[in-house]
Each structure stands twice: as C-alpha cells, then as structure tokens.
Short mmCIF file of C-alpha atoms and ligand atoms in Angstrom, two decimals:
data_model
loop_
_atom_site.label_atom_id
_atom_site.label_comp_id
_atom_site.label_asym_id
_atom_site.label_seq_id
_atom_site.Cartn_x
_atom_site.Cartn_y
_atom_site.Cartn_z
CA ALA A 1 0.05 0.02 0.01
CA ASN A 2 2.95 2.38 0.68
CA ALA A 3 4.93 1.48 -2.51
CA ARG A 4 5.78 4.69 -4.32
CA LEU A 5 8.53 5.58 -6.65
CA GLU A 6 10.54 8.66 -5.83
CA PHE A 7 12.34 10.41 -8.60
CA ASP A 8 12.34 14.06 -7.70
CA GLN A 9 15.91 14.79 -9.04
CA ALA A 10 15.40 12.90 -12.20
CA PRO A 11 14.80 14.33 -15.79
CA THR A 12 11.13 15.24 -16.53
CA GLU A 13 10.49 12.18 -18.67
CA VAL A 14 11.70 9.95 -15.78
CA GLN A 15 9.54 11.88 -13.42
CA GLU A 16 6.47 11.49 -15.58
CA LEU A 17 7.00 7.78 -15.98
CA ALA A 18 7.35 7.56 -12.14
CA GLN A 19 4.15 9.43 -11.71
CA ALA A 20 2.39 6.97 -14.06
CA CYS A 21 3.73 4.14 -12.13
CA ASN A 22 2.69 5.57 -8.88
CA LEU A 23 -0.83 6.12 -10.15
CA MET A 24 -0.80 2.29 -11.28
CA LEU A 25 0.45 1.19 -7.79
CA THR A 26 -2.22 3.31 -6.03
CA ARG A 27 -4.94 1.61 -8.23
CA ILE A 28 -3.42 -1.87 -7.61
CA SER A 29 -3.33 -1.09 -3.83
CA ASP A 30 -6.99 0.05 -3.86
CA ALA A 31 -8.16 -2.91 -5.82
CA TRP A 32 -6.20 -5.21 -3.45
CA GLY A 33 -7.81 -3.50 -0.49
CA GLN A 34 -11.29 -3.88 -2.16
CA GLN A 35 -10.70 -7.58 -2.77
CA ARG A 36 -9.57 -8.10 0.83
CA ARG A 37 -12.69 -6.32 2.16
CA PHE A 38 -14.78 -8.42 -0.11
CA VAL A 39 -13.23 -11.75 1.12
CA SER A 40 -13.61 -10.61 4.65
CA ASP A 41 -17.35 -9.49 4.30
CA VAL A 42 -18.42 -12.57 2.40
CA SER A 43 -16.60 -14.86 4.83
CA HIS A 44 -18.18 -13.09 7.78
CA GLU A 45 -21.77 -13.09 6.24
CA LEU A 46 -21.62 -16.75 5.27
CA ARG A 47 -20.19 -18.03 8.64
CA THR A 48 -23.19 -16.93 10.76
CA PRO A 49 -25.94 -18.84 8.87
CA LEU A 50 -23.67 -21.76 8.17
CA THR A 51 -22.92 -22.06 11.89
CA LEU A 52 -26.65 -22.12 12.50
CA VAL A 53 -27.20 -24.78 9.95
CA GLN A 54 -24.47 -26.83 11.61
CA GLY A 55 -26.05 -26.41 14.97
CA TYR A 56 -29.39 -27.69 13.72
CA LEU A 57 -27.77 -30.66 11.97
CA GLN A 58 -25.87 -31.68 15.06
CA SER A 59 -28.87 -31.35 17.29
CA THR A 60 -30.95 -33.50 14.92
CA LEU A 61 -28.25 -36.09 14.92
CA ARG A 62 -28.10 -36.13 18.70
CA ARG A 63 -31.87 -35.99 19.45
CA CYS A 64 -33.60 -37.94 16.66
CA ASN A 65 -33.62 -41.69 17.33
CA SER A 66 -35.95 -42.50 14.50
CA LEU A 67 -33.49 -41.77 11.76
CA SER A 68 -32.89 -44.58 9.24
CA GLU A 69 -29.16 -45.37 8.52
CA PRO A 70 -29.20 -43.63 5.14
CA GLN A 71 -30.71 -40.55 6.62
CA ARG A 72 -28.26 -40.52 9.45
CA GLU A 73 -25.41 -40.91 6.99
CA GLY A 74 -26.65 -38.15 4.88
CA LEU A 75 -27.01 -35.69 7.83
CA GLU A 76 -23.38 -36.78 9.08
CA ILE A 77 -21.96 -35.91 5.56
CA ALA A 78 -23.82 -32.51 5.63
CA ALA A 79 -22.53 -31.77 9.16
CA ALA A 80 -19.00 -32.63 8.23
CA GLU A 81 -19.12 -30.48 5.09
CA ALA A 82 -20.58 -27.56 7.11
CA ASP A 83 -17.78 -27.98 9.60
CA ARG A 84 -15.19 -27.96 6.93
CA THR A 85 -16.72 -24.82 5.26
CA ILE A 86 -16.83 -23.00 8.49
CA ARG A 87 -13.17 -23.65 9.10
CA LEU A 88 -12.35 -22.50 5.57
CA LEU A 89 -14.38 -19.22 6.18
CA GLN A 90 -12.50 -18.68 9.45
CA ASP A 91 -9.14 -19.26 7.73
CA LEU A 92 -10.18 -16.75 4.93
CA LEU A 93 -11.18 -14.30 7.54
CA ASP A 94 -7.90 -14.55 9.39
CA MET A 95 -6.06 -14.34 5.96
CA ALA A 96 -7.84 -11.15 5.08
CA ARG A 97 -7.27 -9.66 8.57
CA ALA A 98 -3.60 -10.62 8.38
CA ASP A 99 -3.13 -9.19 4.91
CA GLY A 100 -4.64 -5.88 5.89
CA GLY A 101 -2.48 -5.76 9.11
CA HIS A 102 -5.78 -6.06 11.13
CA LEU A 103 -4.71 -9.21 13.10
CA ARG A 104 -4.29 -8.06 16.74
CA PHE A 105 -1.82 -9.72 19.16
CA ASN A 106 -2.15 -9.51 22.85
CA LEU A 107 1.47 -10.31 23.83
CA GLU A 108 2.30 -11.24 27.47
CA GLN A 109 5.17 -13.11 29.03
CA ALA A 110 3.97 -16.55 29.60
CA PRO A 111 5.34 -19.81 31.01
CA LEU A 112 5.52 -22.07 27.96
CA LYS A 113 5.33 -25.49 29.60
CA GLN A 114 1.99 -24.50 31.25
CA GLU A 115 0.68 -22.90 28.11
CA VAL A 116 1.36 -25.99 25.87
CA GLN A 117 0.03 -28.35 28.60
CA ASP A 118 -3.22 -26.31 28.85
CA ILE A 119 -3.64 -26.49 25.13
CA LEU A 120 -3.12 -30.23 25.02
CA ASP A 121 -5.55 -30.85 27.88
CA MET A 122 -8.17 -28.58 26.39
CA CYS A 123 -8.04 -30.52 23.05
CA HIS A 124 -8.50 -33.88 24.76
CA TYR A 125 -5.84 -35.48 22.49
CA SER A 126 -5.18 -39.06 23.66
CA SER A 127 -1.87 -39.00 25.69
CA ASP A 128 -0.77 -42.08 23.77
CA ARG A 129 -1.07 -40.33 20.47
CA VAL A 130 0.08 -36.77 21.34
CA GLN A 131 2.90 -36.86 23.77
CA PHE A 132 4.69 -33.89 25.37
CA GLN A 133 8.15 -33.47 26.56
CA ALA A 134 9.29 -30.37 28.22
CA ASP A 135 13.20 -30.27 28.27
CA ALA A 136 13.21 -26.65 29.50
CA PRO A 137 10.28 -26.49 31.98
CA SER A 138 10.82 -22.98 33.14
CA LEU A 139 10.98 -21.25 29.86
CA THR A 140 8.84 -18.03 29.31
CA ALA A 141 8.34 -16.00 26.14
CA ARG A 142 6.25 -13.06 25.09
CA ILE A 143 3.36 -14.77 23.13
CA ASP A 144 -0.39 -14.18 22.57
CA ARG A 145 -1.99 -17.21 24.27
CA ASN A 146 -4.87 -17.64 21.93
CA ARG A 147 -2.64 -17.21 18.86
CA LEU A 148 -0.24 -19.81 20.31
CA LYS A 149 -3.22 -22.16 20.75
CA GLN A 150 -4.11 -21.70 17.12
CA VAL A 151 -0.61 -22.40 15.90
CA LEU A 152 -0.21 -25.49 18.01
CA ILE A 153 -3.60 -26.90 17.23
CA ASN A 154 -2.95 -26.41 13.42
CA LEU A 155 0.42 -28.19 13.59
CA ILE A 156 -0.87 -30.98 15.82
CA ASP A 157 -4.05 -31.46 13.71
CA ASN A 158 -1.74 -31.77 10.54
CA ALA A 159 0.46 -34.15 12.25
CA LEU A 160 -2.51 -36.33 13.11
CA LYS A 161 -4.00 -35.91 9.59
CA TYR A 162 -0.98 -36.87 7.74
CA SER A 163 0.23 -39.87 9.80
CA ASP A 164 -1.30 -43.29 10.56
CA SER A 165 -3.42 -43.53 13.71
CA ASP A 166 -0.78 -45.94 15.40
CA GLN A 167 2.06 -43.30 15.01
CA PRO A 168 2.70 -40.94 18.10
CA ILE A 169 3.07 -37.32 17.69
CA LEU A 170 5.70 -35.70 19.93
CA VAL A 171 5.42 -32.08 21.07
CA ARG A 172 8.67 -30.78 22.60
CA LEU A 173 9.59 -27.70 24.38
CA SER A 174 13.31 -26.93 24.59
CA ARG A 175 15.89 -23.98 24.44
CA ALA A 176 18.11 -23.21 21.55
CA GLY A 177 20.33 -20.33 22.40
CA GLU A 178 18.24 -17.22 22.93
CA TRP A 179 15.17 -18.89 21.43
CA ALA A 180 12.41 -20.91 23.01
CA GLN A 181 11.68 -23.84 20.63
CA ILE A 182 8.40 -25.81 20.34
CA GLN A 183 8.58 -28.63 17.92
CA VAL A 184 5.83 -30.93 16.59
CA ARG A 185 7.21 -34.10 15.23
CA ASP A 186 5.16 -36.98 13.47
CA ARG A 187 6.11 -40.10 11.83
CA GLY A 188 3.78 -39.80 8.97
CA ARG A 189 4.03 -39.66 5.10
CA GLY A 190 6.41 -36.58 5.08
CA ILE A 191 6.68 -33.86 2.55
CA PRO A 192 8.69 -34.16 -0.77
CA PRO A 193 11.74 -31.99 -0.82
CA THR A 194 10.52 -29.95 -3.93
CA ASP A 195 7.33 -28.91 -2.04
CA LEU A 196 9.01 -27.92 1.26
CA SER A 197 9.72 -24.29 0.15
CA GLN A 198 5.97 -23.80 -0.86
CA ILE A 199 4.43 -25.45 2.28
CA PHE A 200 3.67 -22.09 3.88
CA GLU A 201 2.06 -20.50 0.80
CA PRO A 202 -1.73 -19.90 0.86
CA PHE A 203 -3.90 -22.77 -0.65
CA PHE A 204 -0.79 -24.95 -1.37
CA ARG A 205 -1.31 -28.76 -0.78
CA VAL A 206 1.25 -31.46 -1.55
CA ASP A 207 -1.21 -33.72 -3.11
CA GLU A 208 -4.53 -32.33 -4.13
CA ASP A 209 -6.47 -35.61 -4.06
CA ARG A 210 -4.92 -36.90 -0.86
CA SER A 211 -5.50 -33.61 0.85
CA ARG A 212 -9.11 -33.32 -0.27
CA THR A 213 -9.86 -36.64 1.46
CA THR A 214 -8.50 -35.19 4.75
CA GLY A 215 -10.74 -32.18 4.43
CA GLY A 216 -8.05 -29.53 4.72
CA THR A 217 -8.25 -25.92 3.27
CA GLY A 218 -4.60 -25.45 2.42
CA LEU A 219 -4.64 -22.18 4.42
CA GLY A 220 -3.57 -23.56 7.75
CA LEU A 221 0.20 -23.31 7.52
CA SER A 222 0.19 -19.90 5.96
CA ILE A 223 -1.97 -18.67 8.79
CA VAL A 224 0.38 -20.42 11.30
CA LYS A 225 3.42 -18.61 9.72
CA THR A 226 1.66 -15.28 9.87
CA LEU A 227 0.70 -15.77 13.54
CA VAL A 228 4.16 -16.92 14.63
CA GLU A 229 5.82 -13.97 12.87
CA GLY A 230 3.31 -11.66 14.53
CA MET A 231 4.72 -12.88 17.79
CA ASN A 232 8.16 -12.00 16.64
CA GLY A 233 8.99 -15.75 16.21
CA LYS A 234 9.84 -17.85 13.25
CA ILE A 235 8.91 -21.21 11.83
CA SER A 236 10.78 -23.90 9.99
CA VAL A 237 10.17 -27.43 8.73
CA GLN A 238 12.17 -30.60 8.02
CA SER A 239 10.77 -33.59 6.43
CA LYS A 240 11.64 -36.87 4.76
CA VAL A 241 9.07 -38.78 2.69
CA GLY A 242 8.09 -41.94 4.52
CA ASP A 243 9.73 -40.90 7.63
CA GLY A 244 7.67 -37.84 8.91
CA SER A 245 7.90 -34.16 9.47
CA LEU A 246 9.39 -31.84 12.07
CA PHE A 247 7.80 -28.30 12.39
CA THR A 248 9.90 -26.05 14.73
CA VAL A 249 8.48 -22.78 16.00
CA HIS A 250 11.02 -20.31 17.67
CA PHE A 251 10.06 -17.51 20.01
CA PRO A 252 12.75 -15.08 21.32
CA ILE A 253 13.21 -15.49 25.07
CA LYS A 254 14.22 -11.85 25.66
P1 ADP B 1 -4.42 -28.41 4.87
O1 ADP B 1 -5.54 -27.74 5.40
O2 ADP B 1 -4.54 -28.89 3.50
O3 ADP B 1 -3.75 -29.36 5.77
P2 ADP B 1 -2.07 -26.71 5.44
O4 ADP B 1 -1.68 -25.34 4.98
O5 ADP B 1 -2.18 -26.89 7.01
O6 ADP B 1 -3.40 -27.16 4.72
O7 ADP B 1 -0.92 -27.65 4.86
C1 ADP B 1 -0.54 -27.55 3.36
C2 ADP B 1 -0.19 -28.86 2.87
O8 ADP B 1 0.91 -29.17 3.49
C3 ADP B 1 -1.19 -29.95 3.25
O9 ADP B 1 -2.21 -30.08 2.26
C4 ADP B 1 -0.26 -31.23 3.26
O10 ADP B 1 -0.16 -31.67 1.91
C5 ADP B 1 1.09 -30.70 3.68
N1 ADP B 1 1.38 -30.97 5.23
C6 ADP B 1 1.10 -30.11 6.16
N2 ADP B 1 1.53 -30.58 7.44
C7 ADP B 1 1.97 -31.90 7.04
C8 ADP B 1 2.46 -32.91 7.81
N3 ADP B 1 2.67 -32.88 9.07
N4 ADP B 1 2.91 -34.09 7.11
C9 ADP B 1 2.69 -34.19 5.84
N5 ADP B 1 2.29 -33.27 4.99
C10 ADP B 1 1.93 -32.00 5.62
#
C-alpha cells in the first residue's frame, strides 16, 4: 500500500514515468484492499448462517432416534461439510485480516510449559497419540496465548491428519540459544523436498487428491506462519518422505 517511486531529481520524462507508475500502484493497492474487504465481508456473512445450519444438523443427529441409517449418514456428511466450510471461512477471515495488518496480538510473558500443557488438555488429545516432553520446563516468552493455541492446534492436527493412527506425535519444548523452541514431530508420510519451500504458501497442498480426502483448506500453515511472525517468532520445517515431518517454532526468550 505504501509502494511509491521517488524520482524528484530525475529528468522530466523519468518523473512523468514515475508518476504514471505511482498512479498504477495506487490503483493496484486500492483494488487489493477492495478484494480483501470483499473476502472478509463474504466470509463473515456466510459464517453466521452456516454455523446455525451446523447447529441444527448436530442437534437433529443427537436427538432424533428414529432416523434410518441412510438418513443419518446423509446428515453426518452434511454436518462434516458444514464444519469444513466454517473452518475455511474462518481461515479466509484470518487471512484477510492478516493481509490488511488487522490481526491483533495480545503479547504477554507466559510460562510455555503450562501454556502448551493447557492447550493439549483442552483439546483432549489421547496422551498415547500426542506426547509432550518439556526439556526446558521454566522457559517463558512473550506470546499471545490464543494465537499460540491456534498455531499448535494447526500443527498437531496436521501431524494427526498426515500420519497413521498408530504413530505417536511428539510435542517438545526446549531451548536453542536465545530462543524458546516448540517442535511438533510426526512419523507420517512426510513432504517431498520440492514442495517444502511452498508449504507455507496460501492454498498450497502437496497432493490435491490426498489432501481433499482429509478435508483440509490449504490455508492452515500460511496462517500459522503469519501468527508466529506476528509474535516475533519464526517457523521452519524438516521432512523426509516416508519418515515424517518436524515443524519447529521459535520465540525469542528476551
Ligand atoms: P491443509 O488444510 O491442506 O492441511 P495446510 O496449510 O495446513 O493445509 O498444509 C498444507 C499442505 O502441507 C497439506 O495439504 C499437506 O499436503 C502438507 N502438510 C502439512 N502438514 C503436514 C504434515 N505434518 N505431514 C505431511 N504433510 C503435511
């Protein structure tokens, strides 16, 4: 939005060219802003009625004992699709907010072991499947607790989605120099080396068909990266096909 070309000392022709370019940049920036507002408004408008539909579907499934098997199956598919679409809308909303610099962070010094443990407890992951190891139990860092929750849930959900159900996921808290390090390691299918550099791009998925069956949106990791960077952290990934993936989030200790 602030891109401008400055050529005050240049010959007239160059100044005119710079002016024309600046006009173009302003138009592109306006169009971009309109598109962002459109995505944000539409996501917001669609999310409310869809949440209502999802609520009705779920309460019918819970309360109605007289449903035939095909009816129940149909409602379950509708509820799962509503759920997936609500998540996609939430992701789009977050993306539009992040893009416009409207994502707010409430940073506070927090004990990381307790934060991670609380998130894991709240999500009711089975402790056999998602294991937690705190090598540096007294580490604290300046984070936004809700955003950290969003980051961890995204990484753990991916680890669960892209690995077999008998493979444990390890969440590890440790110290690396002046950084607090939270890692999520899975023993799943891994990510091909050629795709690793694109994994944090919006809508990127390693294997379209495979991802579709898992109901992902392709937005999760790009939002995770935006959130981590918004907390002054950084995120990286190492992966080997057939051996699994290791996502590492760093937060500055001081
Ligand atoms: P999605 O909603 O599709 O999971 P993400 O942005 O979270 O979107 O991830 C992008 C793509 O990266 C996924 O579609 C998947 O192909 C790949 N991916 C993410 N996490 C993992 C993982 N732990 N193991 C293997 N592949 C992964």
